[in-house]
């Protein structure tokens, strides 16, 4: 596609509910990144894929967060048993070659009530 | 780990005025990115700087990376309401693996 596509744009979840956020990167982009942006703050790194390999997941805040990219293109960020502190905008970015510019999606705004 | 500090955190200027936003790093910068973000939306790429002393311009926005590569500034000339938004600086980890972001500068331009 022409850009990075994320869905849904908005998600309201009840506390304890599981959610899945989707990222469709630019076609052919090798690297894919997930960021979490709390209200009024800059984005914080969550995890990074190169093709289907998850090379860095050091930013995932807890074991309730899980990300995958099974075929090296579309990625899903899953949050289990959501809590109020998970409320944030989740941004996805892709780049190719690695480090040569990062294109961001519009984000998914998650609100946990 | 690298930390980026942006100043000011927020800024309100009158339309037509010039302004400068600063981004200071705790470590040497290998790649410094400037992005703009509208509320509730994704990040729009503005410019990338890599070399000490480098300066780039796009329309009325100019970004510089100092010689020591630990500070960058973003300057907007003759600001317009369309410039309003959140400006974020991000630093590359030199391996292309991730970006570390500053906290952002919220700009409001009064007509």
mmCIF file of C-alpha atoms in Angstrom, chain B residues 22-95:
data_model
loop_
_atom_site.group_PDB
_atom_site.id
_atom_site.type_symbol
_atom_site.label_atom_id
_atom_site.label_comp_id
_atom_site.label_asym_id
_atom_site.label_seq_id
_atom_site.Cartn_x
_atom_site.Cartn_y
_atom_site.Cartn_z
ATOM 1 C CA UNK B 22 15.208 22.615 20.773
ATOM 2 C CA UNK B 23 16.073 18.959 21.181
ATOM 3 C CA UNK B 24 19.012 17.957 23.384
ATOM 4 C CA UNK B 25 20.423 14.459 23.560
ATOM 5 C CA UNK B 26 22.263 12.731 26.396
ATOM 6 C CA UNK B 27 24.461 10.971 23.807
ATOM 7 C CA UNK B 28 25.902 11.624 20.351
ATOM 8 C CA UNK B 29 23.208 11.702 17.711
ATOM 9 C CA UNK B 30 23.663 9.463 14.680
ATOM 10 C CA UNK B 31 20.377 10.210 13.020
ATOM 11 C CA UNK B 32 18.002 12.916 14.234
ATOM 12 C CA UNK B 33 14.436 12.994 12.945
ATOM 13 C CA UNK B 34 11.831 15.709 13.245
ATOM 14 C CA UNK B 35 8.165 14.770 13.039
ATOM 15 C CA UNK B 36 4.924 16.710 13.312
ATOM 16 C CA UNK B 37 1.805 15.216 14.861
ATOM 17 C CA UNK B 38 -1.734 16.506 14.774
ATOM 18 C CA UNK B 39 -3.879 15.570 17.745
ATOM 19 C CA UNK B 40 -5.079 11.981 17.458
ATOM 20 C CA UNK B 41 -3.101 11.284 14.319
ATOM 21 C CA UNK B 42 0.147 9.648 13.279
ATOM 22 C CA UNK B 43 3.555 11.229 12.827
ATOM 23 C CA UNK B 44 4.366 13.164 9.675
ATOM 24 C CA UNK B 45 8.038 13.098 8.689
ATOM 25 C CA UNK B 46 9.611 16.555 8.370
ATOM 26 C CA UNK B 47 13.387 16.142 8.128
ATOM 27 C CA UNK B 48 16.310 13.916 8.992
ATOM 28 C CA UNK B 49 19.782 15.152 9.954
ATOM 29 C CA UNK B 50 22.916 13.056 10.218
ATOM 30 C CA UNK B 51 26.020 15.166 9.865
ATOM 31 C CA UNK B 52 27.352 17.621 12.424
ATOM 32 C CA UNK B 53 26.594 21.147 11.296
ATOM 33 C CA UNK B 54 23.972 19.936 8.819
ATOM 34 C CA UNK B 55 21.027 22.200 8.073
ATOM 35 C CA UNK B 56 17.925 21.392 6.060
ATOM 36 C CA UNK B 57 14.924 23.475 5.078
ATOM 37 C CA UNK B 58 11.451 22.701 3.840
ATOM 38 C CA UNK B 59 9.136 25.591 3.114
ATOM 39 C CA UNK B 60 9.308 27.774 6.232
ATOM 40 C CA UNK B 61 10.825 25.143 8.511
ATOM 41 C CA UNK B 62 14.582 24.829 9.051
ATOM 42 C CA UNK B 63 16.303 22.186 11.164
ATOM 43 C CA UNK B 64 19.926 22.144 12.263
ATOM 44 C CA UNK B 65 22.188 19.613 13.958
ATOM 45 C CA UNK B 66 25.041 21.151 15.926
ATOM 46 C CA UNK B 67 28.689 20.304 15.257
ATOM 47 C CA UNK B 68 28.954 18.088 18.311
ATOM 48 C CA UNK B 69 25.815 16.218 17.253
ATOM 49 C CA UNK B 70 24.123 16.435 20.612
ATOM 50 C CA UNK B 71 21.564 19.125 19.949
ATOM 51 C CA UNK B 72 19.155 19.983 17.191
ATOM 52 C CA UNK B 73 16.896 22.952 16.663
ATOM 53 C CA UNK B 74 13.784 23.425 14.562
ATOM 54 C CA UNK B 75 13.020 26.964 13.442
ATOM 55 C CA UNK B 76 9.751 28.119 11.914
ATOM 56 C CA UNK B 77 9.707 31.448 10.109
ATOM 57 C CA UNK B 78 6.539 33.535 9.870
ATOM 58 C CA UNK B 79 4.372 30.963 11.637
ATOM 59 C CA UNK B 80 0.881 30.150 10.377
ATOM 60 C CA UNK B 81 -2.076 28.382 12.021
ATOM 61 C CA UNK B 82 -1.283 25.370 9.833
ATOM 62 C CA UNK B 83 1.976 24.964 11.741
ATOM 63 C CA UNK B 84 0.095 24.161 14.935
ATOM 64 C CA UNK B 85 0.594 20.683 16.329
ATOM 65 C CA UNK B 86 3.056 18.610 18.299
ATOM 66 C CA UNK B 87 6.668 18.563 17.148
ATOM 67 C CA UNK B 88 8.684 15.504 18.066
ATOM 68 C CA UNK B 89 12.377 14.832 17.715
ATOM 69 C CA UNK B 90 13.536 11.233 17.469
ATOM 70 C CA UNK B 91 17.025 9.736 17.590
ATOM 71 C CA UNK B 92 18.229 6.678 15.721
ATOM 72 C CA UNK B 93 20.168 4.066 17.707
ATOM 73 C CA UNK B 94 22.804 3.900 14.923
ATOM 74 C CA UNK B 95 21.721 0.386 13.999
#
